Amino acid sequence: DTAVSQTPKYLVTQMGNDKSIKCEQNLGHDTMYWYKQDSKKFLKIMFSYNNKELIINETVPNRFSPKSPDKAHLNLHINSLELGDSAVYFCASSRQGPYEQYFGPGTRLTVT
Amino acid sequence: AQTVTQSQPEMSVQEAETVTLSCTYDTSESDYYLFWYKQPPSRQMILVIRQEAYKQQNATENRFSVNFQKAAKSFSLKISDSQLGDAAMYFCAYKPNYGGATNKLIFGTGTLLAVQP
């Protein structure tokens, strides 16, 4: 059983397009996250949801919009894609609190 | 601001030898957790080990152990009997315990570990 899954794993698209990445976790966790890993492998949090409520919203362009339909799902929609959005996007989940996070396999987004 | 520093961008170790990866962090909090994650070429982020700041005993997971020095804000990872499968990028991460949901992982810049046969 996959604990945290993401689709798609690879996404190649052109500038200006709109795309979505889906994430699901079956661990029963309350909190889910989106992280961005840039070309230098640096990982930075973008958003966090707890019980479907947006908790953390780092300095991210408003072209990025997360949505959590329920506790087990957290999707990321990106409008008007730019070259600089090319990165690996990771979904993660954890119990509420300082506990370890479990990561999905990542989505490599390439904007051409 | 809370920061995590990994001063070794790359390390190399011979198979079966021991290697230590360094990590320091800066925080004014007293209650937090520290983690080491491994990212092999498959890019999957894998939890290696975790340490609660309130515990004095260093965490151990099989061949992986940490040296946690709270006063020095240091959290190094020791890998014993290195194996080829240990080759990966290793990230040190910090997570404060605010008692709520506003607990994000703050990552270091990573150390790329090569294992030589």
mmCIF file of C-alpha atoms in Angstrom:
data_model
loop_
_atom_site.group_PDB
_atom_site.id
_atom_site.type_symbol
_atom_site.label_atom_id
_atom_site.label_comp_id
_atom_site.label_asym_id
_atom_site.label_seq_id
_atom_site.Cartn_x
_atom_site.Cartn_y
_atom_site.Cartn_z
ATOM 1 C CA ASP A 1 0.000 0.000 0.000
ATOM 2 C CA THR A 2 1.363 3.376 -0.979
ATOM 3 C CA ALA A 3 1.276 5.744 2.010
ATOM 4 C CA VAL A 4 1.463 9.055 0.128
ATOM 5 C CA SER A 5 0.823 9.045 -3.590
ATOM 6 C CA GLN A 6 1.057 11.797 -6.165
ATOM 7 C CA THR A 7 -0.078 12.022 -9.757
ATOM 8 C CA PRO A 8 1.392 12.570 -12.190
ATOM 9 C CA LYS A 9 5.039 11.745 -11.504
ATOM 10 C CA TYR A 10 6.178 13.677 -14.556
ATOM 11 C CA LEU A 11 4.555 16.691 -16.141
ATOM 12 C CA VAL A 12 5.882 18.500 -19.196
ATOM 13 C CA THR A 13 3.959 21.520 -20.352
ATOM 14 C CA GLN A 14 4.316 24.852 -22.085
ATOM 15 C CA MET A 15 4.483 28.299 -20.576
ATOM 16 C CA GLY A 16 1.103 29.837 -19.947
ATOM 17 C CA ASN A 17 -0.713 26.544 -19.412
ATOM 18 C CA ASP A 18 -2.625 25.576 -16.272
ATOM 19 C CA LYS A 19 -1.891 22.250 -14.581
ATOM 20 C CA SER A 20 -2.818 20.320 -11.448
ATOM 21 C CA ILE A 21 -0.999 17.824 -9.266
ATOM 22 C CA LYS A 22 -2.977 15.496 -7.033
ATOM 23 C CA CYS A 23 -1.940 14.006 -3.709
ATOM 24 C CA GLU A 24 -3.544 11.376 -1.522
ATOM 25 C CA GLN A 25 -2.466 9.845 1.770
ATOM 26 C CA ASN A 26 -3.843 6.745 3.470
ATOM 27 C CA LEU A 27 -2.038 7.181 6.785
ATOM 28 C CA GLY A 28 -4.916 8.871 8.578
ATOM 29 C CA HIS A 29 -2.857 12.012 9.103
ATOM 30 C CA ASP A 30 -4.470 15.370 9.804
ATOM 31 C CA THR A 31 -1.839 17.561 8.186
ATOM 32 C CA MET A 32 -0.667 17.694 4.590
ATOM 33 C CA TYR A 33 1.994 19.803 2.889
ATOM 34 C CA TRP A 34 3.361 20.897 -0.447
ATOM 35 C CA TYR A 35 7.121 21.382 -0.826
ATOM 36 C CA LYS A 36 9.092 22.626 -3.801
ATOM 37 C CA GLN A 37 12.562 21.271 -4.562
ATOM 38 C CA ASP A 38 14.527 23.482 -6.913
ATOM 39 C CA SER A 39 17.308 22.582 -9.314
ATOM 40 C CA LYS A 40 19.880 22.856 -6.502
ATOM 41 C CA LYS A 41 17.891 20.317 -4.491
ATOM 42 C CA PHE A 42 16.796 22.889 -1.926
ATOM 43 C CA LEU A 43 13.473 21.964 -0.311
ATOM 44 C CA LYS A 44 11.098 24.679 0.812
ATOM 45 C CA ILE A 45 7.575 24.492 2.133
ATOM 46 C CA MET A 46 4.829 26.113 0.099
ATOM 47 C CA PHE A 47 1.588 25.256 1.881
ATOM 48 C CA SER A 48 0.239 23.261 4.775
ATOM 49 C CA TYR A 49 -3.319 22.136 5.461
ATOM 50 C CA ASN A 50 -4.692 20.769 8.687
ATOM 51 C CA ASN A 51 -8.114 19.109 8.574
ATOM 52 C CA LYS A 52 -8.824 20.859 5.264
ATOM 53 C CA GLU A 53 -7.891 24.269 6.654
ATOM 54 C CA LEU A 54 -4.989 26.278 5.204
ATOM 55 C CA ILE A 55 -2.437 26.723 7.980
ATOM 56 C CA ILE A 56 0.794 27.698 6.288
ATOM 57 C CA ASN A 57 1.036 29.798 3.161
ATOM 58 C CA GLU A 58 4.607 30.778 2.473
ATOM 59 C CA THR A 59 5.531 33.498 0.018
ATOM 60 C CA VAL A 60 4.206 31.754 -3.066
ATOM 61 C CA PRO A 61 2.804 33.485 -6.173
ATOM 62 C CA ASN A 62 -0.973 33.449 -6.171
ATOM 63 C CA ARG A 63 -0.819 31.480 -9.415
ATOM 64 C CA PHE A 64 -0.425 28.510 -7.064
ATOM 65 C CA SER A 65 -3.643 27.467 -5.398
ATOM 66 C CA PRO A 66 -3.895 24.462 -3.098
ATOM 67 C CA LYS A 67 -7.179 22.733 -2.449
ATOM 68 C CA SER A 68 -8.029 20.127 0.143
ATOM 69 C CA PRO A 69 -11.361 18.420 -0.538
ATOM 70 C CA ASP A 70 -10.914 16.205 2.513
ATOM 71 C CA LYS A 71 -8.274 15.241 5.065
ATOM 72 C CA ALA A 72 -6.765 12.602 2.804
ATOM 73 C CA HIS A 73 -6.345 14.730 -0.299
ATOM 74 C CA LEU A 74 -4.400 17.861 -1.131
ATOM 75 C CA ASN A 75 -4.179 19.113 -4.683
ATOM 76 C CA LEU A 76 -2.058 21.855 -6.192
ATOM 77 C CA HIS A 77 -3.270 23.888 -9.143
ATOM 78 C CA ILE A 78 -0.877 26.153 -10.987
ATOM 79 C CA ASN A 79 -2.104 28.832 -13.374
ATOM 80 C CA SER A 80 -0.147 30.510 -16.162
ATOM 81 C CA LEU A 81 2.923 28.343 -15.766
ATOM 82 C CA GLU A 82 6.322 30.019 -16.045
ATOM 83 C CA LEU A 83 9.775 28.651 -16.788
ATOM 84 C CA GLY A 84 10.776 29.266 -13.172
ATOM 85 C CA ASP A 85 8.069 26.895 -11.959
ATOM 86 C CA SER A 86 10.111 23.964 -13.244
ATOM 87 C CA ALA A 87 10.966 21.918 -10.155
ATOM 88 C CA VAL A 88 10.056 18.785 -8.263
ATOM 89 C CA TYR A 89 6.951 19.203 -6.136
ATOM 90 C CA PHE A 90 6.522 16.959 -3.112
ATOM 91 C CA CYS A 91 3.403 16.269 -1.163
ATOM 92 C CA ALA A 92 3.817 15.123 2.444
ATOM 93 C CA SER A 93 1.664 14.295 5.426
ATOM 94 C CA SER A 94 2.098 13.973 9.168
ATOM 95 C CA ARG A 95 0.236 13.785 12.434
ATOM 96 C CA GLN A 96 -0.499 17.221 13.837
ATOM 97 C CA GLY A 97 2.529 18.420 15.774
ATOM 98 C CA PRO A 98 6.307 18.138 15.451
ATOM 99 C CA TYR A 99 6.254 14.631 14.046
ATOM 100 C CA GLU A 100 8.007 13.264 11.014
ATOM 101 C CA GLN A 101 6.503 13.853 7.620
ATOM 102 C CA TYR A 102 5.996 11.152 5.040
ATOM 103 C CA PHE A 103 6.620 12.194 1.481
ATOM 104 C CA GLY A 104 5.087 11.244 -1.820
ATOM 105 C CA PRO A 105 7.294 10.255 -4.763
ATOM 106 C CA GLY A 106 7.375 13.802 -6.124
ATOM 107 C CA THR A 107 6.173 15.322 -9.385
ATOM 108 C CA ARG A 108 8.832 16.597 -11.748
ATOM 109 C CA LEU A 109 7.335 19.586 -13.522
ATOM 110 C CA THR A 110 9.097 20.854 -16.623
ATOM 111 C CA VAL A 111 7.864 24.049 -18.231
ATOM 112 C CA THR A 112 9.110 24.685 -21.768
ATOM 113 C CA ALA B 1 14.700 32.951 11.984
ATOM 114 C CA GLN B 2 15.213 29.235 12.249
ATOM 115 C CA THR B 3 17.877 27.899 9.933
ATOM 116 C CA VAL B 4 19.583 24.594 9.262
ATOM 117 C CA THR B 5 23.141 24.443 7.935
ATOM 118 C CA GLN B 6 24.892 21.516 6.314
ATOM 119 C CA SER B 7 28.452 22.620 5.652
ATOM 120 C CA GLN B 8 29.499 19.584 3.598
ATOM 121 C CA PRO B 9 28.003 19.716 0.109
ATOM 122 C CA GLU B 10 29.631 16.374 -0.800
ATOM 123 C CA MET B 11 31.182 13.490 1.089
ATOM 124 C CA SER B 12 32.688 10.186 0.069
ATOM 125 C CA VAL B 13 33.166 6.950 2.008
ATOM 126 C CA GLN B 14 34.527 3.499 1.255
ATOM 127 C CA GLU B 15 32.152 0.605 1.471
ATOM 128 C CA ALA B 16 32.088 -0.892 5.006
ATOM 129 C CA GLU B 17 33.639 2.265 6.505
ATOM 130 C CA THR B 18 32.020 4.846 8.767
ATOM 131 C CA VAL B 19 31.108 8.381 7.775
ATOM 132 C CA THR B 20 29.696 11.332 9.712
ATOM 133 C CA LEU B 21 27.545 14.041 8.159
ATOM 134 C CA SER B 22 27.379 17.390 9.943
ATOM 135 C CA CYS B 23 24.379 19.566 10.667
ATOM 136 C CA THR B 24 23.924 22.660 12.785
ATOM 137 C CA TYR B 25 20.773 24.634 13.371
ATOM 138 C CA ASP B 26 19.763 27.929 14.830
ATOM 139 C CA THR B 27 16.640 28.395 16.927
ATOM 140 C CA SER B 28 15.447 30.135 20.040
ATOM 141 C CA GLU B 29 12.909 27.389 20.722
ATOM 142 C CA SER B 30 13.526 24.758 23.365
ATOM 143 C CA ASP B 31 11.071 22.149 22.119
ATOM 144 C CA TYR B 32 11.616 20.752 18.664
ATOM 145 C CA TYR B 33 12.380 17.647 16.661
ATOM 146 C CA LEU B 34 15.283 16.960 14.340
ATOM 147 C CA PHE B 35 15.360 14.573 11.414
ATOM 148 C CA TRP B 36 17.632 13.131 8.802
ATOM 149 C CA TYR B 37 16.073 12.311 5.455
ATOM 150 C CA LYS B 38 17.690 10.411 2.615
ATOM 151 C CA GLN B 39 16.957 11.112 -1.045
ATOM 152 C CA PRO B 40 18.405 8.486 -3.416
ATOM 153 C CA PRO B 41 18.441 9.003 -7.186
ATOM 154 C CA SER B 42 14.858 7.746 -7.276
ATOM 155 C CA ARG B 43 14.088 11.141 -5.585
ATOM 156 C CA GLN B 44 11.890 9.535 -2.922
ATOM 157 C CA MET B 45 12.360 11.255 0.452
ATOM 158 C CA ILE B 46 12.988 8.588 3.085
ATOM 159 C CA LEU B 47 13.078 9.230 6.815
ATOM 160 C CA VAL B 48 16.327 7.890 8.263
ATOM 161 C CA ILE B 49 16.164 8.895 11.910
ATOM 162 C CA ARG B 50 14.542 11.384 14.259
ATOM 163 C CA GLN B 51 15.538 12.961 17.556
ATOM 164 C CA GLU B 52 13.327 14.699 20.089
ATOM 165 C CA ALA B 53 15.102 17.704 21.620
ATOM 166 C CA TYR B 54 13.898 16.841 25.123
ATOM 167 C CA LYS B 55 15.634 13.466 24.991
ATOM 168 C CA GLN B 56 19.261 13.383 26.018
ATOM 169 C CA GLN B 57 19.838 9.923 24.602
ATOM 170 C CA ASN B 58 21.038 9.884 21.011
ATOM 171 C CA ALA B 59 18.714 8.140 18.559
ATOM 172 C CA THR B 60 19.863 4.974 16.800
ATOM 173 C CA GLU B 61 18.364 3.053 13.882
ATOM 174 C CA ASN B 62 20.415 0.021 12.917
ATOM 175 C CA ARG B 63 23.579 1.357 11.218
ATOM 176 C CA PHE B 64 22.471 4.973 11.599
ATOM 177 C CA SER B 65 23.014 6.991 14.752
ATOM 178 C CA VAL B 66 23.098 10.649 15.670
ATOM 179 C CA ASN B 67 25.235 12.809 17.906
ATOM 180 C CA PHE B 68 22.840 15.394 19.292
ATOM 181 C CA GLN B 69 24.454 18.283 21.133
ATOM 182 C CA LYS B 70 21.614 20.587 22.175
ATOM 183 C CA ALA B 71 23.740 23.345 23.678
ATOM 184 C CA ALA B 72 25.910 23.486 20.584
ATOM 185 C CA LYS B 73 22.839 23.106 18.314
ATOM 186 C CA SER B 74 24.541 20.314 16.475
ATOM 187 C CA PHE B 75 22.968 17.163 15.041
ATOM 188 C CA SER B 76 25.350 14.926 13.111
ATOM 189 C CA LEU B 77 24.519 11.615 11.437
ATOM 190 C CA LYS B 78 26.872 8.661 11.641
ATOM 191 C CA ILE B 79 26.548 5.853 9.126
ATOM 192 C CA SER B 80 28.405 2.699 10.117
ATOM 193 C CA ASP B 81 29.370 -0.149 7.791
ATOM 194 C CA SER B 82 28.476 1.949 4.747
ATOM 195 C CA GLN B 83 26.751 0.155 1.912
ATOM 196 C CA LEU B 84 26.404 1.015 -1.758
ATOM 197 C CA GLY B 85 22.696 1.614 -1.176
ATOM 198 C CA ASP B 86 23.534 4.418 1.252
ATOM 199 C CA ALA B 87 24.628 6.620 -1.644
ATOM 200 C CA ALA B 88 22.155 9.480 -1.698
ATOM 201 C CA MET B 89 21.552 13.106 -0.813
ATOM 202 C CA TYR B 90 21.064 13.472 2.937
ATOM 203 C CA PHE B 91 19.005 16.306 4.360
ATOM 204 C CA CYS B 92 18.986 17.473 7.928
ATOM 205 C CA ALA B 93 15.656 18.980 8.992
ATOM 206 C CA TYR B 94 14.236 20.822 11.978
ATOM 207 C CA LYS B 95 10.632 21.041 13.106
ATOM 208 C CA PRO B 96 9.534 23.202 16.042
ATOM 209 C CA ASN B 97 6.867 21.997 18.417
ATOM 210 C CA TYR B 98 4.348 24.799 18.641
ATOM 211 C CA GLY B 99 1.705 22.395 19.885
ATOM 212 C CA GLY B 100 -0.492 22.990 16.896
ATOM 213 C CA ALA B 101 -0.510 22.529 13.193
ATOM 214 C CA THR B 102 1.930 25.270 12.267
ATOM 215 C CA ASN B 103 4.858 22.891 12.287
ATOM 216 C CA LYS B 104 6.793 22.977 9.055
ATOM 217 C CA LEU B 105 10.016 21.174 8.282
ATOM 218 C CA ILE B 106 12.975 23.448 7.707
ATOM 219 C CA PHE B 107 15.611 21.726 5.620
ATOM 220 C CA GLY B 108 19.341 22.136 5.247
ATOM 221 C CA THR B 109 20.888 22.311 1.801
ATOM 222 C CA GLY B 110 21.849 18.650 1.771
ATOM 223 C CA THR B 111 25.015 16.549 1.648
ATOM 224 C CA LEU B 112 25.585 14.297 -1.329
ATOM 225 C CA LEU B 113 27.140 11.051 -0.119
ATOM 226 C CA ALA B 114 29.048 8.806 -2.505
ATOM 227 C CA VAL B 115 29.952 5.250 -1.480
ATOM 228 C CA GLN B 116 33.029 3.804 -3.152
ATOM 229 C CA PRO B 117 33.188 0.013 -3.664
#
